[in-house]
Amino acid sequence: MSAALAGVRIVVSAGPTYEDIDPARFLGNRSSGKMGFAVAAEAAARGAQVVLVAGPVHLPTPAGVQRIDVRSARQMHAAVLSALPCDAYIGAAAVADFTPRMTSPQKIKKQAGQETLMLELVKTSDILAEVAASPQRPRLVVGFAAETEQVAEYARDKLLRKRLDLICANQVGQAGAGFESDDNALLVISAEGQQALGPASKQTLAGQLLDLLAERLA
Ligand code: CTP
Ligand code: CA
């Protein structure tokens, strides 16, 4: 039972970002991109016009999806904002919160006797919060929240702070859920309440999430 999304434009972000330290090294995270790619695939299968802004992952492009590959949080920010306006933004990417103040043009070498290295990091722009605050705010703004503890509390705080319509919280660092896994469980939280989805495959969860979005867009 799939809800038709014909004529709806959806922008999805997925995967990690890589923040370069020097030509050989970067700061990354464990996001596989699978959840965001599954959402993009399901949305396109239901007739939506889908733009997928993908961090560095080796996943095939889902059928019918326009994919924009990016590497850093800064590039993802630019790609997402230039994909507006849209009807729904689904921020499934694990965007770096901090990035090196400077990327060294040459490989950083150890100095003789050096025991520590300080990296200065600066905060990145919050893409999701900016989309939600934009004059081109989509009708639906959906975030994800990967938490290791106090999942519902932290996610609800993000829902309110970033002025989202929905946030999909998942507990990471547990077997069979979250990063890297093909399966996941989500707690979908809105101002009106919350609903548990899964555990199920990311494809099944993507379908259930899109049912909720289609209801809200109707
Ligand atoms: N997000 C974003 N831009 C950032 C950081 C996060 O768009 N610079 C989005 C993510 O795509 C996700 C949501 O914000 O949809 C929540 O990400 P998360 O890392 O769980 O929350 P943060 O607000 O970064 O808070 P913290 O990492 O401190 O828990
Ligand atoms: Ca974060």
PDB file of C-alpha atoms and ligand atoms in Angstrom:
ATOM      1  CA  MET A   1       0.000   0.000   0.000  1.00  0.00           C
ATOM      2  CA  SER A   2       2.148   2.842  -1.218  1.00  0.00           C
ATOM      3  CA  ALA A   3       1.036   6.461  -1.186  1.00  0.00           C
ATOM      4  CA  ALA A   4       1.501   8.274  -4.462  1.00  0.00           C
ATOM      5  CA  LEU A   5       3.931  11.193  -4.357  1.00  0.00           C
ATOM      6  CA  ALA A   6       3.528  12.311  -7.952  1.00  0.00           C
ATOM      7  CA  GLY A   7       4.366  15.973  -8.455  1.00  0.00           C
ATOM      8  CA  VAL A   8       6.094  16.274  -5.080  1.00  0.00           C
ATOM      9  CA  ARG A   9       9.701  17.500  -5.012  1.00  0.00           C
ATOM     10  CA  ILE A  10      11.800  15.976  -2.234  1.00  0.00           C
ATOM     11  CA  VAL A  11      15.400  16.755  -1.303  1.00  0.00           C
ATOM     12  CA  VAL A  12      17.195  14.076   0.717  1.00  0.00           C
ATOM     13  CA  SER A  13      20.662  14.286   2.245  1.00  0.00           C
ATOM     14  CA  ALA A  14      22.495  11.062   3.018  1.00  0.00           C
ATOM     15  CA  GLY A  15      25.769   9.635   4.206  1.00  0.00           C
ATOM     16  CA  PRO A  16      28.655  11.096   6.175  1.00  0.00           C
ATOM     17  CA  THR A  17      30.735  14.117   5.364  1.00  0.00           C
ATOM     18  CA  TYR A  18      34.521  14.052   5.207  1.00  0.00           C
ATOM     19  CA  GLU A  19      36.408  17.050   6.529  1.00  0.00           C
ATOM     20  CA  ASP A  20      39.911  17.174   5.110  1.00  0.00           C
ATOM     21  CA  ILE A  21      42.848  17.667   7.453  1.00  0.00           C
ATOM     22  CA  ASP A  22      45.496  17.370   4.746  1.00  0.00           C
ATOM     23  CA  PRO A  23      45.725  15.621   1.335  1.00  0.00           C
ATOM     24  CA  ALA A  24      45.957  12.212   3.037  1.00  0.00           C
ATOM     25  CA  ARG A  25      43.614  12.502   6.038  1.00  0.00           C
ATOM     26  CA  PHE A  26      40.114  13.507   6.977  1.00  0.00           C
ATOM     27  CA  LEU A  27      37.604  13.505   9.835  1.00  0.00           C
ATOM     28  CA  GLY A  28      34.592  11.317   9.040  1.00  0.00           C
ATOM     29  CA  ASN A  29      31.883   9.330  10.767  1.00  0.00           C
ATOM     30  CA  ARG A  30      30.223   5.918  10.576  1.00  0.00           C
ATOM     31  CA  SER A  31      27.123   6.816   8.574  1.00  0.00           C
ATOM     32  CA  SER A  32      26.662   4.310   5.719  1.00  0.00           C
ATOM     33  CA  GLY A  33      24.165   6.413   3.770  1.00  0.00           C
ATOM     34  CA  LYS A  34      21.820   3.413   3.490  1.00  0.00           C
ATOM     35  CA  MET A  35      18.853   5.010   5.270  1.00  0.00           C
ATOM     36  CA  GLY A  36      18.904   8.167   3.159  1.00  0.00           C
ATOM     37  CA  PHE A  37      19.400   6.198  -0.059  1.00  0.00           C
ATOM     38  CA  ALA A  38      16.454   3.945   0.882  1.00  0.00           C
ATOM     39  CA  VAL A  39      14.245   7.006   1.475  1.00  0.00           C
ATOM     40  CA  ALA A  40      15.302   8.504  -1.861  1.00  0.00           C
ATOM     41  CA  ALA A  41      14.645   5.212  -3.690  1.00  0.00           C
ATOM     42  CA  GLU A  42      11.193   4.762  -2.142  1.00  0.00           C
ATOM     43  CA  ALA A  43      10.199   8.364  -2.792  1.00  0.00           C
ATOM     44  CA  ALA A  44      11.203   8.101  -6.468  1.00  0.00           C
ATOM     45  CA  ALA A  45       9.360   4.771  -6.781  1.00  0.00           C
ATOM     46  CA  ARG A  46       6.229   6.578  -5.568  1.00  0.00           C
ATOM     47  CA  GLY A  47       6.541   9.204  -8.255  1.00  0.00           C
ATOM     48  CA  ALA A  48       8.301  12.016  -6.388  1.00  0.00           C
ATOM     49  CA  GLN A  49      10.941  14.166  -8.083  1.00  0.00           C
ATOM     50  CA  VAL A  50      13.935  13.382  -5.864  1.00  0.00           C
ATOM     51  CA  VAL A  51      17.251  15.179  -5.420  1.00  0.00           C
ATOM     52  CA  LEU A  52      19.707  13.128  -3.356  1.00  0.00           C
ATOM     53  CA  VAL A  53      22.662  15.036  -1.937  1.00  0.00           C
ATOM     54  CA  ALA A  54      25.101  12.276  -1.081  1.00  0.00           C
ATOM     55  CA  GLY A  55      28.220  12.365   1.033  1.00  0.00           C
ATOM     56  CA  PRO A  56      31.133  10.047   0.177  1.00  0.00           C
ATOM     57  CA  VAL A  57      29.570   6.569   0.011  1.00  0.00           C
ATOM     58  CA  HIS A  58      29.854   3.757  -2.510  1.00  0.00           C
ATOM     59  CA  LEU A  59      26.167   3.078  -3.043  1.00  0.00           C
ATOM     60  CA  PRO A  60      24.389   2.804  -6.391  1.00  0.00           C
ATOM     61  CA  THR A  61      22.157   5.703  -7.389  1.00  0.00           C
ATOM     62  CA  PRO A  62      18.499   4.693  -6.959  1.00  0.00           C
ATOM     63  CA  ALA A  63      16.412   4.623 -10.147  1.00  0.00           C
ATOM     64  CA  GLY A  64      14.920   7.943 -11.140  1.00  0.00           C
ATOM     65  CA  VAL A  65      16.872   9.949  -8.553  1.00  0.00           C
ATOM     66  CA  GLN A  66      18.971  13.029  -9.342  1.00  0.00           C
ATOM     67  CA  ARG A  67      22.165  12.557  -7.317  1.00  0.00           C
ATOM     68  CA  ILE A  68      24.587  15.299  -6.309  1.00  0.00           C
ATOM     69  CA  ASP A  69      27.822  13.981  -4.799  1.00  0.00           C
ATOM     70  CA  VAL A  70      29.566  16.066  -2.162  1.00  0.00           C
ATOM     71  CA  ARG A  71      32.399  15.484   0.287  1.00  0.00           C
ATOM     72  CA  SER A  72      32.414  18.099   3.036  1.00  0.00           C
ATOM     73  CA  ALA A  73      29.756  19.689   5.242  1.00  0.00           C
ATOM     74  CA  ARG A  74      30.373  22.969   3.432  1.00  0.00           C
ATOM     75  CA  GLN A  75      29.706  21.351   0.043  1.00  0.00           C
ATOM     76  CA  MET A  76      26.616  19.584   1.370  1.00  0.00           C
ATOM     77  CA  HIS A  77      25.306  22.890   2.726  1.00  0.00           C
ATOM     78  CA  ALA A  78      25.721  24.574  -0.661  1.00  0.00           C
ATOM     79  CA  ALA A  79      24.161  21.674  -2.590  1.00  0.00           C
ATOM     80  CA  VAL A  80      21.124  21.377  -0.314  1.00  0.00           C
ATOM     81  CA  LEU A  81      20.387  25.098  -0.258  1.00  0.00           C
ATOM     82  CA  SER A  82      20.669  25.336  -4.033  1.00  0.00           C
ATOM     83  CA  ALA A  83      18.226  22.411  -4.400  1.00  0.00           C
ATOM     84  CA  LEU A  84      15.476  24.498  -2.722  1.00  0.00           C
ATOM     85  CA  PRO A  85      12.609  25.144  -3.137  1.00  0.00           C
ATOM     86  CA  CYS A  86      11.070  21.743  -2.516  1.00  0.00           C
ATOM     87  CA  ASP A  87       8.020  20.283  -0.795  1.00  0.00           C
ATOM     88  CA  ALA A  88       9.962  18.207   1.718  1.00  0.00           C
ATOM     89  CA  TYR A  89      13.540  18.130   2.989  1.00  0.00           C
ATOM     90  CA  ILE A  90      14.706  14.940   4.652  1.00  0.00           C
ATOM     91  CA  GLY A  91      18.043  15.411   6.390  1.00  0.00           C
ATOM     92  CA  ALA A  92      19.357  11.883   6.811  1.00  0.00           C
ATOM     93  CA  ALA A  93      23.023  12.830   6.444  1.00  0.00           C
ATOM     94  CA  ALA A  94      25.419  12.679   9.369  1.00  0.00           C
ATOM     95  CA  VAL A  95      26.909  16.128   8.831  1.00  0.00           C
ATOM     96  CA  ALA A  96      30.186  16.908  10.586  1.00  0.00           C
ATOM     97  CA  ASP A  97      29.579  19.323  13.450  1.00  0.00           C
ATOM     98  CA  PHE A  98      33.146  20.624  13.309  1.00  0.00           C
ATOM     99  CA  THR A  99      35.693  20.958  10.532  1.00  0.00           C
ATOM    100  CA  PRO A 100      39.407  21.814  10.609  1.00  0.00           C
ATOM    101  CA  ARG A 101      39.930  25.574  10.571  1.00  0.00           C
ATOM    102  CA  MET A 102      42.633  25.028   7.937  1.00  0.00           C
ATOM    103  CA  THR A 103      43.210  22.157   5.535  1.00  0.00           C
ATOM    104  CA  SER A 104      46.964  21.746   5.204  1.00  0.00           C
ATOM    105  CA  PRO A 105      47.996  21.834   1.533  1.00  0.00           C
ATOM    106  CA  GLN A 106      50.806  19.373   2.325  1.00  0.00           C
ATOM    107  CA  LYS A 107      50.767  16.186   4.369  1.00  0.00           C
ATOM    108  CA  ILE A 108      51.303  17.041   8.036  1.00  0.00           C
ATOM    109  CA  LYS A 109      54.634  15.540   9.158  1.00  0.00           C
ATOM    110  CA  LYS A 110      55.563  14.429  12.660  1.00  0.00           C
ATOM    111  CA  GLN A 111      58.295  16.520  14.132  1.00  0.00           C
ATOM    112  CA  ALA A 112      61.130  14.792  16.014  1.00  0.00           C
ATOM    113  CA  GLY A 113      60.010  14.186  19.600  1.00  0.00           C
ATOM    114  CA  GLN A 114      56.446  15.380  18.966  1.00  0.00           C
ATOM    115  CA  GLU A 115      53.982  13.572  21.257  1.00  0.00           C
ATOM    116  CA  THR A 116      50.747  15.475  20.632  1.00  0.00           C
ATOM    117  CA  LEU A 117      49.034  17.306  17.798  1.00  0.00           C
ATOM    118  CA  MET A 118      46.383  19.999  18.236  1.00  0.00           C
ATOM    119  CA  LEU A 119      43.767  20.296  15.530  1.00  0.00           C
ATOM    120  CA  GLU A 120      41.698  23.443  15.631  1.00  0.00           C
ATOM    121  CA  LEU A 121      38.112  22.764  14.580  1.00  0.00           C
ATOM    122  CA  VAL A 122      35.365  25.258  13.820  1.00  0.00           C
ATOM    123  CA  LYS A 123      31.615  24.668  13.872  1.00  0.00           C
ATOM    124  CA  THR A 124      29.884  23.928  10.579  1.00  0.00           C
ATOM    125  CA  SER A 125      26.568  25.462   9.490  1.00  0.00           C
ATOM    126  CA  ASP A 126      23.499  23.521  10.595  1.00  0.00           C
ATOM    127  CA  ILE A 127      21.979  22.653   7.215  1.00  0.00           C
ATOM    128  CA  LEU A 128      18.736  21.306   8.648  1.00  0.00           C
ATOM    129  CA  ALA A 129      18.096  24.313  10.886  1.00  0.00           C
ATOM    130  CA  GLU A 130      18.883  26.665   7.984  1.00  0.00           C
ATOM    131  CA  VAL A 131      16.464  24.873   5.676  1.00  0.00           C
ATOM    132  CA  ALA A 132      13.775  25.105   8.374  1.00  0.00           C
ATOM    133  CA  ALA A 133      14.437  28.830   8.873  1.00  0.00           C
ATOM    134  CA  SER A 134      14.734  29.619   5.175  1.00  0.00           C
ATOM    135  CA  PRO A 135      12.291  31.971   3.409  1.00  0.00           C
ATOM    136  CA  GLN A 136      11.927  28.967   1.048  1.00  0.00           C
ATOM    137  CA  ARG A 137      11.021  26.655   3.935  1.00  0.00           C
ATOM    138  CA  PRO A 138       9.672  23.363   2.574  1.00  0.00           C
ATOM    139  CA  ARG A 139       6.204  22.344   3.760  1.00  0.00           C
ATOM    140  CA  LEU A 140       7.839  19.440   5.582  1.00  0.00           C
ATOM    141  CA  VAL A 141      11.237  19.493   7.236  1.00  0.00           C
ATOM    142  CA  VAL A 142      12.361  16.137   8.610  1.00  0.00           C
ATOM    143  CA  GLY A 143      15.492  15.490  10.619  1.00  0.00           C
ATOM    144  CA  PHE A 144      17.258  12.396  11.846  1.00  0.00           C
ATOM    145  CA  ALA A 145      18.897  12.061  15.216  1.00  0.00           C
ATOM    146  CA  ALA A 146      21.461   9.409  15.993  1.00  0.00           C
ATOM    147  CA  GLU A 147      21.823   9.134  19.742  1.00  0.00           C
ATOM    148  CA  THR A 148      23.640   6.768  22.056  1.00  0.00           C
ATOM    149  CA  GLU A 149      21.530   7.633  25.144  1.00  0.00           C
ATOM    150  CA  GLN A 150      18.338   9.475  26.158  1.00  0.00           C
ATOM    151  CA  VAL A 151      17.170   9.013  22.563  1.00  0.00           C
ATOM    152  CA  ALA A 152      13.649  10.460  22.780  1.00  0.00           C
ATOM    153  CA  GLU A 153      14.634  13.405  24.998  1.00  0.00           C
ATOM    154  CA  TYR A 154      17.561  14.524  22.859  1.00  0.00           C
ATOM    155  CA  ALA A 155      15.587  14.045  19.642  1.00  0.00           C
ATOM    156  CA  ARG A 156      12.586  16.023  20.922  1.00  0.00           C
ATOM    157  CA  ASP A 157      14.937  18.818  21.874  1.00  0.00           C
ATOM    158  CA  LYS A 158      16.281  18.887  18.283  1.00  0.00           C
ATOM    159  CA  LEU A 159      12.725  18.880  16.897  1.00  0.00           C
ATOM    160  CA  LEU A 160      11.914  22.032  18.857  1.00  0.00           C
ATOM    161  CA  ARG A 161      15.269  23.776  18.572  1.00  0.00           C
ATOM    162  CA  LYS A 162      15.498  23.340  14.785  1.00  0.00           C
ATOM    163  CA  ARG A 163      11.755  23.933  14.226  1.00  0.00           C
ATOM    164  CA  LEU A 164      11.194  20.604  12.451  1.00  0.00           C
ATOM    165  CA  ASP A 165       7.948  18.886  11.526  1.00  0.00           C
ATOM    166  CA  LEU A 166       9.302  15.419  12.303  1.00  0.00           C
ATOM    167  CA  ILE A 167      12.448  13.899  13.694  1.00  0.00           C
ATOM    168  CA  CYS A 168      13.433  10.254  13.264  1.00  0.00           C
ATOM    169  CA  ALA A 169      15.466   9.153  16.228  1.00  0.00           C
ATOM    170  CA  ASN A 170      17.563   6.064  16.317  1.00  0.00           C
ATOM    171  CA  GLN A 171      19.814   4.588  18.908  1.00  0.00           C
ATOM    172  CA  VAL A 172      23.298   3.908  17.595  1.00  0.00           C
ATOM    173  CA  GLY A 173      26.039   1.814  19.069  1.00  0.00           C
ATOM    174  CA  GLN A 174      23.710  -1.188  19.517  1.00  0.00           C
ATOM    175  CA  ALA A 175      23.812  -4.457  17.557  1.00  0.00           C
ATOM    176  CA  GLY A 176      21.347  -4.561  14.675  1.00  0.00           C
ATOM    177  CA  ALA A 177      20.493  -0.885  14.531  1.00  0.00           C
ATOM    178  CA  GLY A 178      21.774   2.392  13.246  1.00  0.00           C
ATOM    179  CA  PHE A 179      25.009   2.992  11.397  1.00  0.00           C
ATOM    180  CA  GLU A 180      26.337   0.429   8.918  1.00  0.00           C
ATOM    181  CA  SER A 181      23.475  -2.003   9.482  1.00  0.00           C
ATOM    182  CA  ASP A 182      20.838  -2.932   6.867  1.00  0.00           C
ATOM    183  CA  ASP A 183      18.199  -2.878   9.607  1.00  0.00           C
ATOM    184  CA  ASN A 184      17.128  -0.043  11.824  1.00  0.00           C
ATOM    185  CA  ALA A 185      14.442   1.060  14.256  1.00  0.00           C
ATOM    186  CA  LEU A 186      13.151   4.608  14.350  1.00  0.00           C
ATOM    187  CA  LEU A 187      11.163   6.634  16.809  1.00  0.00           C
ATOM    188  CA  VAL A 188       9.355   9.251  14.726  1.00  0.00           C
ATOM    189  CA  ILE A 189       8.577  12.279  16.877  1.00  0.00           C
ATOM    190  CA  SER A 190       6.374  15.255  16.028  1.00  0.00           C
ATOM    191  CA  ALA A 191       4.738  17.994  18.072  1.00  0.00           C
ATOM    192  CA  GLU A 192       1.635  15.782  18.268  1.00  0.00           C
ATOM    193  CA  GLY A 193       3.281  12.639  19.572  1.00  0.00           C
ATOM    194  CA  GLN A 194       5.552   9.796  18.685  1.00  0.00           C
ATOM    195  CA  GLN A 195       5.431   6.524  16.809  1.00  0.00           C
ATOM    196  CA  ALA A 196       7.853   3.589  16.756  1.00  0.00           C
ATOM    197  CA  LEU A 197       8.781   2.117  13.358  1.00  0.00           C
ATOM    198  CA  GLY A 198      10.599  -1.215  13.038  1.00  0.00           C
ATOM    199  CA  PRO A 199      12.936  -2.902  13.748  1.00  0.00           C
ATOM    200  CA  ALA A 200      12.833  -3.586  10.034  1.00  0.00           C
ATOM    201  CA  SER A 201      14.949  -3.249   6.933  1.00  0.00           C
ATOM    202  CA  LYS A 202      15.874   0.300   6.001  1.00  0.00           C
ATOM    203  CA  GLN A 203      13.781  -0.148   2.840  1.00  0.00           C
ATOM    204  CA  THR A 204      10.679  -1.098   4.865  1.00  0.00           C
ATOM    205  CA  LEU A 205      11.271   1.798   7.262  1.00  0.00           C
ATOM    206  CA  ALA A 206      11.701   4.204   4.355  1.00  0.00           C
ATOM    207  CA  GLY A 207       8.305   3.105   3.015  1.00  0.00           C
ATOM    208  CA  GLN A 208       6.634   3.598   6.400  1.00  0.00           C
ATOM    209  CA  LEU A 209       8.244   6.997   6.823  1.00  0.00           C
ATOM    210  CA  LEU A 210       7.061   8.071   3.363  1.00  0.00           C
ATOM    211  CA  ASP A 211       3.519   6.961   4.240  1.00  0.00           C
ATOM    212  CA  LEU A 212       3.665   9.419   7.163  1.00  0.00           C
ATOM    213  CA  LEU A 213       5.080  12.179   4.960  1.00  0.00           C
ATOM    214  CA  ALA A 214       2.491  11.592   2.217  1.00  0.00           C
ATOM    215  CA  GLU A 215      -0.299  11.944   4.808  1.00  0.00           C
ATOM    216  CA  ARG A 216       1.134  15.250   5.956  1.00  0.00           C
ATOM    217  CA  LEU A 217       1.667  16.549   2.424  1.00  0.00           C
ATOM    218  CA  ALA A 218      -1.850  15.601   1.292  1.00  0.00           C
TER     219      ALA A 218
HETATM  220  N1  CTP B   1      22.456  18.416  10.762  1.00  0.00           N
HETATM  221  C1  CTP B   1      22.677  19.332   9.727  1.00  0.00           C
HETATM  222  N2  CTP B   1      23.810  20.103   9.729  1.00  0.00           N
HETATM  223  C2  CTP B   1      24.715  20.000  10.720  1.00  0.00           C
HETATM  224  C3  CTP B   1      24.509  19.078  11.777  1.00  0.00           C
HETATM  225  C4  CTP B   1      23.366  18.287  11.765  1.00  0.00           C
HETATM  226  O1  CTP B   1      21.848  19.427   8.824  1.00  0.00           O
HETATM  227  N3  CTP B   1      25.806  20.769  10.693  1.00  0.00           N
HETATM  228  C5  CTP B   1      21.219  17.621  10.755  1.00  0.00           C
HETATM  229  C6  CTP B   1      21.411  16.148  10.456  1.00  0.00           C
HETATM  230  O2  CTP B   1      21.333  15.903   9.063  1.00  0.00           O
HETATM  231  C7  CTP B   1      20.236  15.523  11.198  1.00  0.00           C
HETATM  232  C8  CTP B   1      19.991  16.464  12.355  1.00  0.00           C
HETATM  233  O3  CTP B   1      20.644  17.689  12.018  1.00  0.00           O
HETATM  234  O4  CTP B   1      19.058  15.513  10.411  1.00  0.00           O
HETATM  235  C9  CTP B   1      20.459  15.993  13.676  1.00  0.00           C
HETATM  236  O5  CTP B   1      21.825  15.663  13.605  1.00  0.00           O
HETATM  237  P1  CTP B   1      22.560  15.252  14.955  1.00  0.00           P
HETATM  238  O6  CTP B   1      24.019  15.083  14.684  1.00  0.00           O
HETATM  239  O7  CTP B   1      21.798  14.120  15.598  1.00  0.00           O
HETATM  240  O8  CTP B   1      22.289  16.552  15.846  1.00  0.00           O
HETATM  241  P2  CTP B   1      23.107  17.840  16.149  1.00  0.00           P
HETATM  242  O9  CTP B   1      22.142  18.970  16.075  1.00  0.00           O
HETATM  243  O10 CTP B   1      24.325  17.942  15.304  1.00  0.00           O
HETATM  244  O11 CTP B   1      23.501  17.651  17.659  1.00  0.00           O
HETATM  245  P3  CTP B   1      24.586  16.652  18.364  1.00  0.00           P
HETATM  246  O12 CTP B   1      25.422  16.026  17.274  1.00  0.00           O
HETATM  247  O13 CTP B   1      25.342  17.543  19.270  1.00  0.00           O
HETATM  248  O14 CTP B   1      23.755  15.614  19.082  1.00  0.00           O
HETATM  249 CA    CA B   2      25.863  16.265  15.061  1.00  0.00          CA
END
